[in-house]
Every structure is written in structure tokens, then in C-alpha cells.
PDB file of N, CA, C and O in Angstrom:
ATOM      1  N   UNK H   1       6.094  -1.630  28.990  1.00  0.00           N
ATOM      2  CA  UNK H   1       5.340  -0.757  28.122  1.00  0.00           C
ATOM      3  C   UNK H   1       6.038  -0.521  26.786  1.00  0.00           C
ATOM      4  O   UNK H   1       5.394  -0.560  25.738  1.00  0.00           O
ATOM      5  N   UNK H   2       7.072  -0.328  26.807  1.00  0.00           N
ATOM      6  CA  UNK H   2       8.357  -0.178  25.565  1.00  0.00           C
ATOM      7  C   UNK H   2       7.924  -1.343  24.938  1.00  0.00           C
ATOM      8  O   UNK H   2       7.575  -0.927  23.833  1.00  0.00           O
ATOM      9  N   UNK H   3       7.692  -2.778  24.960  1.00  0.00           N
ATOM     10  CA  UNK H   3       8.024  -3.720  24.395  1.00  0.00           C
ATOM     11  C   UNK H   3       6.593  -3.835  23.712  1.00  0.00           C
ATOM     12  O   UNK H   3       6.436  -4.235  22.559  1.00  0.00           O
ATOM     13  N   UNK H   4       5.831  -3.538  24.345  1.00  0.00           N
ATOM     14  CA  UNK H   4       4.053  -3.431  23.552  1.00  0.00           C
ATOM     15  C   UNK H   4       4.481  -2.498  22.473  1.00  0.00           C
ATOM     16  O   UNK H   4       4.661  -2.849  21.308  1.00  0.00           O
ATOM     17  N   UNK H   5       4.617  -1.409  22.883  1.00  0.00           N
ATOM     18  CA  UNK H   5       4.576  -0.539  21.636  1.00  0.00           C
ATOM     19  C   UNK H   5       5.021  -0.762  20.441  1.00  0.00           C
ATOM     20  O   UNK H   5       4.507  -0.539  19.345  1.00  0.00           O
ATOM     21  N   UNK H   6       6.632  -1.502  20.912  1.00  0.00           N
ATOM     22  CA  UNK H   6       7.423  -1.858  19.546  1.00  0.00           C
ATOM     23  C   UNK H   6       6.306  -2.628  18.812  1.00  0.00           C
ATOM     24  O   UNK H   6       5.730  -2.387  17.751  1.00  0.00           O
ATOM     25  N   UNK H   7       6.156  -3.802  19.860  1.00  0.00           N
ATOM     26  CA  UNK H   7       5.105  -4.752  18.905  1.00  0.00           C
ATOM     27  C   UNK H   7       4.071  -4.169  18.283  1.00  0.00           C
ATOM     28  O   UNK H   7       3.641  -4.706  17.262  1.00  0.00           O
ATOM     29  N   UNK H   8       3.659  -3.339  18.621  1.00  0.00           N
ATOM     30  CA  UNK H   8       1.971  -2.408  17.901  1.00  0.00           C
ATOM     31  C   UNK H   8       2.582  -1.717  16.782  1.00  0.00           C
ATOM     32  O   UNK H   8       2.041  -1.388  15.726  1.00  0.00           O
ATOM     33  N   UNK H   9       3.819  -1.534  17.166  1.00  0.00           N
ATOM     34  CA  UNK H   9       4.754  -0.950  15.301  1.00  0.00           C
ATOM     35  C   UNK H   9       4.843  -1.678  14.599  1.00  0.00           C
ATOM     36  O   UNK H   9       4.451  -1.601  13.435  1.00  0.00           O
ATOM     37  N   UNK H  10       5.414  -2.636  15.140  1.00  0.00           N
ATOM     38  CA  UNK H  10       5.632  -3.693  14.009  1.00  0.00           C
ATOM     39  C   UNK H  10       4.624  -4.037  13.261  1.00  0.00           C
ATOM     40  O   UNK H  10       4.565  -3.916  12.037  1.00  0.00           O
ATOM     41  N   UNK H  11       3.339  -4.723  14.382  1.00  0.00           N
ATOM     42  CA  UNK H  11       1.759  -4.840  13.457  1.00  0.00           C
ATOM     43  C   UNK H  11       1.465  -3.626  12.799  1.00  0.00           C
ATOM     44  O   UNK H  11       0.848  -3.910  11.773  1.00  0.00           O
ATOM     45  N   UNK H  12       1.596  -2.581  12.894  1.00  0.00           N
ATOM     46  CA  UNK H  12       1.019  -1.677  11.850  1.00  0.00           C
ATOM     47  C   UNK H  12       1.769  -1.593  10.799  1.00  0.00           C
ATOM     48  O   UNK H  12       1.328  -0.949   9.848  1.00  0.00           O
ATOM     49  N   UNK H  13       3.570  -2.450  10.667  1.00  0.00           N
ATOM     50  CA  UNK H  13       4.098  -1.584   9.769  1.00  0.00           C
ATOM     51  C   UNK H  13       3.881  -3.124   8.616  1.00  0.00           C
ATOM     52  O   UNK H  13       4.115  -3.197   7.409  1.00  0.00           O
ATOM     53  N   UNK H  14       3.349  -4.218   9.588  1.00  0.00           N
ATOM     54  CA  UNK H  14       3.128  -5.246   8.625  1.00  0.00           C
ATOM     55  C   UNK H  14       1.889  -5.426   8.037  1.00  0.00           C
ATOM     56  O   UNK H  14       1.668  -6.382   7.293  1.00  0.00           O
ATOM     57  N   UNK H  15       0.686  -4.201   8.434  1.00  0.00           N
ATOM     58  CA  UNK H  15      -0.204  -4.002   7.558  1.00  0.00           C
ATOM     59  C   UNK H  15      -0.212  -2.985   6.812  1.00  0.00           C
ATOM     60  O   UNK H  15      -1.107  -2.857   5.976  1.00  0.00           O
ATOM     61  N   UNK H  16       0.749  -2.080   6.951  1.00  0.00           N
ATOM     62  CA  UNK H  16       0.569  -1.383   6.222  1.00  0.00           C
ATOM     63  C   UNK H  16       1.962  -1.632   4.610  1.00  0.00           C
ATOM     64  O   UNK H  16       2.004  -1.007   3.549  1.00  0.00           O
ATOM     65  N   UNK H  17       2.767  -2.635   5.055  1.00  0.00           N
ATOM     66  CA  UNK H  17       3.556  -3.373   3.741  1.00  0.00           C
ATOM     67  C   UNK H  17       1.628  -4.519   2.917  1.00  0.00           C
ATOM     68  O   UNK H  17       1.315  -4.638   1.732  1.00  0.00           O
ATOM     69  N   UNK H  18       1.108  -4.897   3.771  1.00  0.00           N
ATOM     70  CA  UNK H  18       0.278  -5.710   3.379  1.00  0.00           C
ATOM     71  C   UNK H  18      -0.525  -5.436   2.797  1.00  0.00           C
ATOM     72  O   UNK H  18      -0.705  -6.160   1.818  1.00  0.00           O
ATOM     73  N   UNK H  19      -1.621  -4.125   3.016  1.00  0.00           N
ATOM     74  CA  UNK H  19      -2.143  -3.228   2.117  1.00  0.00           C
ATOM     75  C   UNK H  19      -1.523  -3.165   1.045  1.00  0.00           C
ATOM     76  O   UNK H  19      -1.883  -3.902   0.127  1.00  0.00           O
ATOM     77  N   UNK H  20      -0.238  -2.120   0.837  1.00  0.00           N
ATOM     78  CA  UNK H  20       0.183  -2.160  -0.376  1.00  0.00           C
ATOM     79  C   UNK H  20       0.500  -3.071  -1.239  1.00  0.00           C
ATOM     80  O   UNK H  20       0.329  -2.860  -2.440  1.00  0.00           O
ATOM     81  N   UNK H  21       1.039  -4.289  -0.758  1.00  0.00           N
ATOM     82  CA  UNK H  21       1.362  -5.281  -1.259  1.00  0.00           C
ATOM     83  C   UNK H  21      -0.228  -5.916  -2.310  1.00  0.00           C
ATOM     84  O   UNK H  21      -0.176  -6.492  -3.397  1.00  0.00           O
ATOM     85  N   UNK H  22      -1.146  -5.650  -1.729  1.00  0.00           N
ATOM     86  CA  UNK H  22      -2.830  -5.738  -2.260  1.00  0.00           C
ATOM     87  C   UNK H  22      -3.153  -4.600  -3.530  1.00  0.00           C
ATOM     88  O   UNK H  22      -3.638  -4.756  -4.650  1.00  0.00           O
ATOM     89  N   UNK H  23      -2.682  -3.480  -2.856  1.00  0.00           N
ATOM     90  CA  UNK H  23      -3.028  -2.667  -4.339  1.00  0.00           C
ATOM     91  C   UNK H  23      -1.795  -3.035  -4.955  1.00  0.00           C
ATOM     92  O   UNK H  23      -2.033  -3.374  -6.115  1.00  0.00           O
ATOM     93  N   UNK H  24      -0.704  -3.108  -4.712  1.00  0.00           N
ATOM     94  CA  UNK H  24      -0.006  -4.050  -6.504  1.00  0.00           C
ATOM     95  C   UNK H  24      -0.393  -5.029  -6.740  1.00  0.00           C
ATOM     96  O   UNK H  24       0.310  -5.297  -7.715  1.00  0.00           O
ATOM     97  N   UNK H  25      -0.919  -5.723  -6.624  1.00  0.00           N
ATOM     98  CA  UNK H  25      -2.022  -7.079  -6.708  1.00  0.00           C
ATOM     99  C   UNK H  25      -3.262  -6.630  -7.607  1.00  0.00           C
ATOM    100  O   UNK H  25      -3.574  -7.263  -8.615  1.00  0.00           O
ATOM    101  N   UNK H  26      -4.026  -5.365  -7.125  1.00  0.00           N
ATOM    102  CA  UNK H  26      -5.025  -4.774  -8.238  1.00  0.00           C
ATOM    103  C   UNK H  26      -4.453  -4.437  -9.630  1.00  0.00           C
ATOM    104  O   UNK H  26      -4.809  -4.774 -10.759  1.00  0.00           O
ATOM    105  N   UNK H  27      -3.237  -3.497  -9.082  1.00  0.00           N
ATOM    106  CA  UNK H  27      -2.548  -3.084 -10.253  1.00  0.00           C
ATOM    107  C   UNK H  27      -2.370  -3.917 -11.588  1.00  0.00           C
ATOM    108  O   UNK H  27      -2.812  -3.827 -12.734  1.00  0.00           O
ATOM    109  N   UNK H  28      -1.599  -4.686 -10.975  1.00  0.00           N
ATOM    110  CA  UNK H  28      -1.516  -5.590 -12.228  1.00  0.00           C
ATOM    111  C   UNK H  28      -2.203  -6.415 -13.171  1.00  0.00           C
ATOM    112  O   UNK H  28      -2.048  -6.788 -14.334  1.00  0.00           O
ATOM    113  N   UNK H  29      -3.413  -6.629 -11.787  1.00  0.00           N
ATOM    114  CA  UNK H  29      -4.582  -7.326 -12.556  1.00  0.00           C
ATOM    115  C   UNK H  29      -5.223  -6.396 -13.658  1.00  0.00           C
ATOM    116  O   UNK H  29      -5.580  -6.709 -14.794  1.00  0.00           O
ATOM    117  N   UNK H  30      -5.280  -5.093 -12.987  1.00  0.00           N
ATOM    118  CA  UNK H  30      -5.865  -4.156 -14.104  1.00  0.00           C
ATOM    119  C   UNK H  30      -5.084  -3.344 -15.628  1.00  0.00           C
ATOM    120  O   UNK H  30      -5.537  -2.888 -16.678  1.00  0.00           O
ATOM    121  N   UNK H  31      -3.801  -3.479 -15.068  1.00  0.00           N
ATOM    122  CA  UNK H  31      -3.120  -2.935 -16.151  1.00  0.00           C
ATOM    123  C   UNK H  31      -1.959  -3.699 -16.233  1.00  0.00           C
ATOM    124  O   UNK H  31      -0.990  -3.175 -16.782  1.00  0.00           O
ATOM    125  N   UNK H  32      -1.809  -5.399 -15.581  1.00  0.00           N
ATOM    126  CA  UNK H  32      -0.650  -6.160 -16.344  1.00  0.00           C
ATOM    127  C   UNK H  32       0.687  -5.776 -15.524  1.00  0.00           C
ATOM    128  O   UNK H  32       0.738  -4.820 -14.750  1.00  0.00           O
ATOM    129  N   UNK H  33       1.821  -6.695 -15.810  1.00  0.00           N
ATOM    130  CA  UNK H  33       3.101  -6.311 -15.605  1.00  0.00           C
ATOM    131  C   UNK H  33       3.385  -6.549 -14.203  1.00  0.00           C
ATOM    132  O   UNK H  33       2.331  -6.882 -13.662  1.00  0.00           O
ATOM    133  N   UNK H  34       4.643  -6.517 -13.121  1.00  0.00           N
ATOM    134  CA  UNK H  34       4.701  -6.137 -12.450  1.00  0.00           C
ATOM    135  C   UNK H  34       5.005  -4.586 -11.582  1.00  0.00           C
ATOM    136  O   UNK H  34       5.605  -3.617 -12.046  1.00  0.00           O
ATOM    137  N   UNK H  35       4.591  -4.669 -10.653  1.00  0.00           N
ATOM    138  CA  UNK H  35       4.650  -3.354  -9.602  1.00  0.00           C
ATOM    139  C   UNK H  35       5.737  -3.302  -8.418  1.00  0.00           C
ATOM    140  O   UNK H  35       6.034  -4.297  -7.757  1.00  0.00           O
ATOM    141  N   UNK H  36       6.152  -2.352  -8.277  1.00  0.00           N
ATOM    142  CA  UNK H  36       7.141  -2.240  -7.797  1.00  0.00           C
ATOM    143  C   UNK H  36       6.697  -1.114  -6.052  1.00  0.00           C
ATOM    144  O   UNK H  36       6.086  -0.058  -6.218  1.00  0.00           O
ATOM    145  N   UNK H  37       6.966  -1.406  -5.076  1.00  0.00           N
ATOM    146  CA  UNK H  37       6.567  -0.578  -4.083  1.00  0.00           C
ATOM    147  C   UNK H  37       7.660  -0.082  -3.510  1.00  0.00           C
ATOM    148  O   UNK H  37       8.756  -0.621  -3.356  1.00  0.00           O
ATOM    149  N   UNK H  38       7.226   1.172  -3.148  1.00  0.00           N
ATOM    150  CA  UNK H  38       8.477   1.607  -1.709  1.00  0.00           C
ATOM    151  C   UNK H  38       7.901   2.608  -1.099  1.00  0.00           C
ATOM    152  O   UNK H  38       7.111   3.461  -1.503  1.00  0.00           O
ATOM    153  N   UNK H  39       8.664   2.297   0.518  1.00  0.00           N
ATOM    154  CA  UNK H  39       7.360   2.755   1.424  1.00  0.00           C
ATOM    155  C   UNK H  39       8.703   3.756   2.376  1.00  0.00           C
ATOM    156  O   UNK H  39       9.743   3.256   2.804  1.00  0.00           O
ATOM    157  N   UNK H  40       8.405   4.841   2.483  1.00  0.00           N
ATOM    158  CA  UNK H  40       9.240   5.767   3.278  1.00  0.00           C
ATOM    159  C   UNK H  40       9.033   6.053   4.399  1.00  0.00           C
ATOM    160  O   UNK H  40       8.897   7.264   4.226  1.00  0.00           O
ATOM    161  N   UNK H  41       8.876   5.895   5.588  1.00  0.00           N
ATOM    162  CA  UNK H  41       8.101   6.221   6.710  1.00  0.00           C
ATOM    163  C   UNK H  41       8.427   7.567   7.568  1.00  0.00           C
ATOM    164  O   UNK H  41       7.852   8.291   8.380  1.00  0.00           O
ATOM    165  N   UNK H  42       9.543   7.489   6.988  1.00  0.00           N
ATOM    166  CA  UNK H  42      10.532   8.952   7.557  1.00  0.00           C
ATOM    167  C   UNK H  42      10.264  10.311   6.889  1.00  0.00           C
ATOM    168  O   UNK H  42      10.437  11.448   7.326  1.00  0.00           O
ATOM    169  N   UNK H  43       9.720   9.808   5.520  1.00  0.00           N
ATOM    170  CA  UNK H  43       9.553  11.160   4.439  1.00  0.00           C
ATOM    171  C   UNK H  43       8.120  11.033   4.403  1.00  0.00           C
ATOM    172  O   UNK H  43       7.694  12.012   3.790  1.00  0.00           O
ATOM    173  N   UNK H  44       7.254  10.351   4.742  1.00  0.00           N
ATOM    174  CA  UNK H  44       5.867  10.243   4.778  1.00  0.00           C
ATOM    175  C   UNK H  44       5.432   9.625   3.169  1.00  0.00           C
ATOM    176  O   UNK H  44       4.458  10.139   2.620  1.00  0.00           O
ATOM    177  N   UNK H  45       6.096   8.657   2.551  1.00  0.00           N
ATOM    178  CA  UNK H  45       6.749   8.668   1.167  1.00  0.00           C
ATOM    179  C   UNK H  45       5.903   7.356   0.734  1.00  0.00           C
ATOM    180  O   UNK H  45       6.223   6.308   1.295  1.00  0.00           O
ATOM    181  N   UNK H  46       4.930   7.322  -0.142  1.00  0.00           N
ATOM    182  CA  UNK H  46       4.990   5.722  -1.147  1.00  0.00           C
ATOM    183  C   UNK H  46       4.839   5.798  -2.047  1.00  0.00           C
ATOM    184  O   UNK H  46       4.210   6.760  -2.489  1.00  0.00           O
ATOM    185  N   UNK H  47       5.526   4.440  -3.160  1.00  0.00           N
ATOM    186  CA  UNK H  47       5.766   5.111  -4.262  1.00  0.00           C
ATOM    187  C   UNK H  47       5.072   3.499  -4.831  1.00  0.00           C
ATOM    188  O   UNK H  47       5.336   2.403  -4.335  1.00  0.00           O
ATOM    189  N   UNK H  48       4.385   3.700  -5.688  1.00  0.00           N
ATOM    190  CA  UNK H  48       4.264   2.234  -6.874  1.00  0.00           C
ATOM    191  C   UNK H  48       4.018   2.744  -7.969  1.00  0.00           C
ATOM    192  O   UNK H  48       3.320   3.686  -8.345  1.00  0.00           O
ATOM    193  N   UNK H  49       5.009   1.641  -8.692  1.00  0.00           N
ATOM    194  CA  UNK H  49       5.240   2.222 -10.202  1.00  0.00           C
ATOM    195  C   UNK H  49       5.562   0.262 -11.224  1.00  0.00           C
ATOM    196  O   UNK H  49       6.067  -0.803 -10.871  1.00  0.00           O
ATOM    197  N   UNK H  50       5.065   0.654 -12.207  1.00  0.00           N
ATOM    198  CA  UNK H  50       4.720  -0.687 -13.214  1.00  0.00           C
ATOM    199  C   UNK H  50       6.312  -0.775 -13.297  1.00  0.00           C
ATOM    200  O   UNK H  50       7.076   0.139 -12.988  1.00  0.00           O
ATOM    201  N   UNK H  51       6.642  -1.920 -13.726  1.00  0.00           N
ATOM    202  CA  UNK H  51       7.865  -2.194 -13.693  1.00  0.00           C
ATOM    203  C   UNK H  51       7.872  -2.794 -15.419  1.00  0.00           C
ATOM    204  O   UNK H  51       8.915  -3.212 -15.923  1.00  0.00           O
TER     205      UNK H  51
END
């Protein structure tokens, strides 16, 4: 049971890098430049900012 779960973390934590990874993808298309992400999971934390 331990070893499912990890895995169901992992898939969520690789859609939820993947999502974001998509809106800096909008970002830039709409306003240029690159984007920069960071994702906190501990502080409930995300941050994207134009680089």
C-alpha cells in the first residue's frame, strides 16, 4: 500500500510541475522572455516570474 501511494505522489507531483511548466509556456507567448517557476509544497508556495 506504501508503494502505491508514493507512486500516486509522484504522478501528481509530475502534473502538477507539468501544468506549470504550460502556463510558462502561455506566459511567454503572451508577454515574451523567459519564466522562471518554483513550486513549494511545504509552504503551499508557487511562484512565476519573467526572467
Amino acid at each position: 500500500m506504501a508503494a502505491e501511494a508514493t507512486t500516486k505522489a509522484k504522478a501528481k507531483l509530475a502534473e502538477i510541475e507539468l501544468a506549470a511548466k504550460y502556463v510558462a509556456y502561455l506566459m511567454e507567448g503572451l508577454h515574451g522572455g523567459d519564466w522562471r517557476i518554483k513550486i513549494d509544497h511545504r509552504l503551499g508556495f508557487v511562484l512565476m516570474v519573467g526572467k
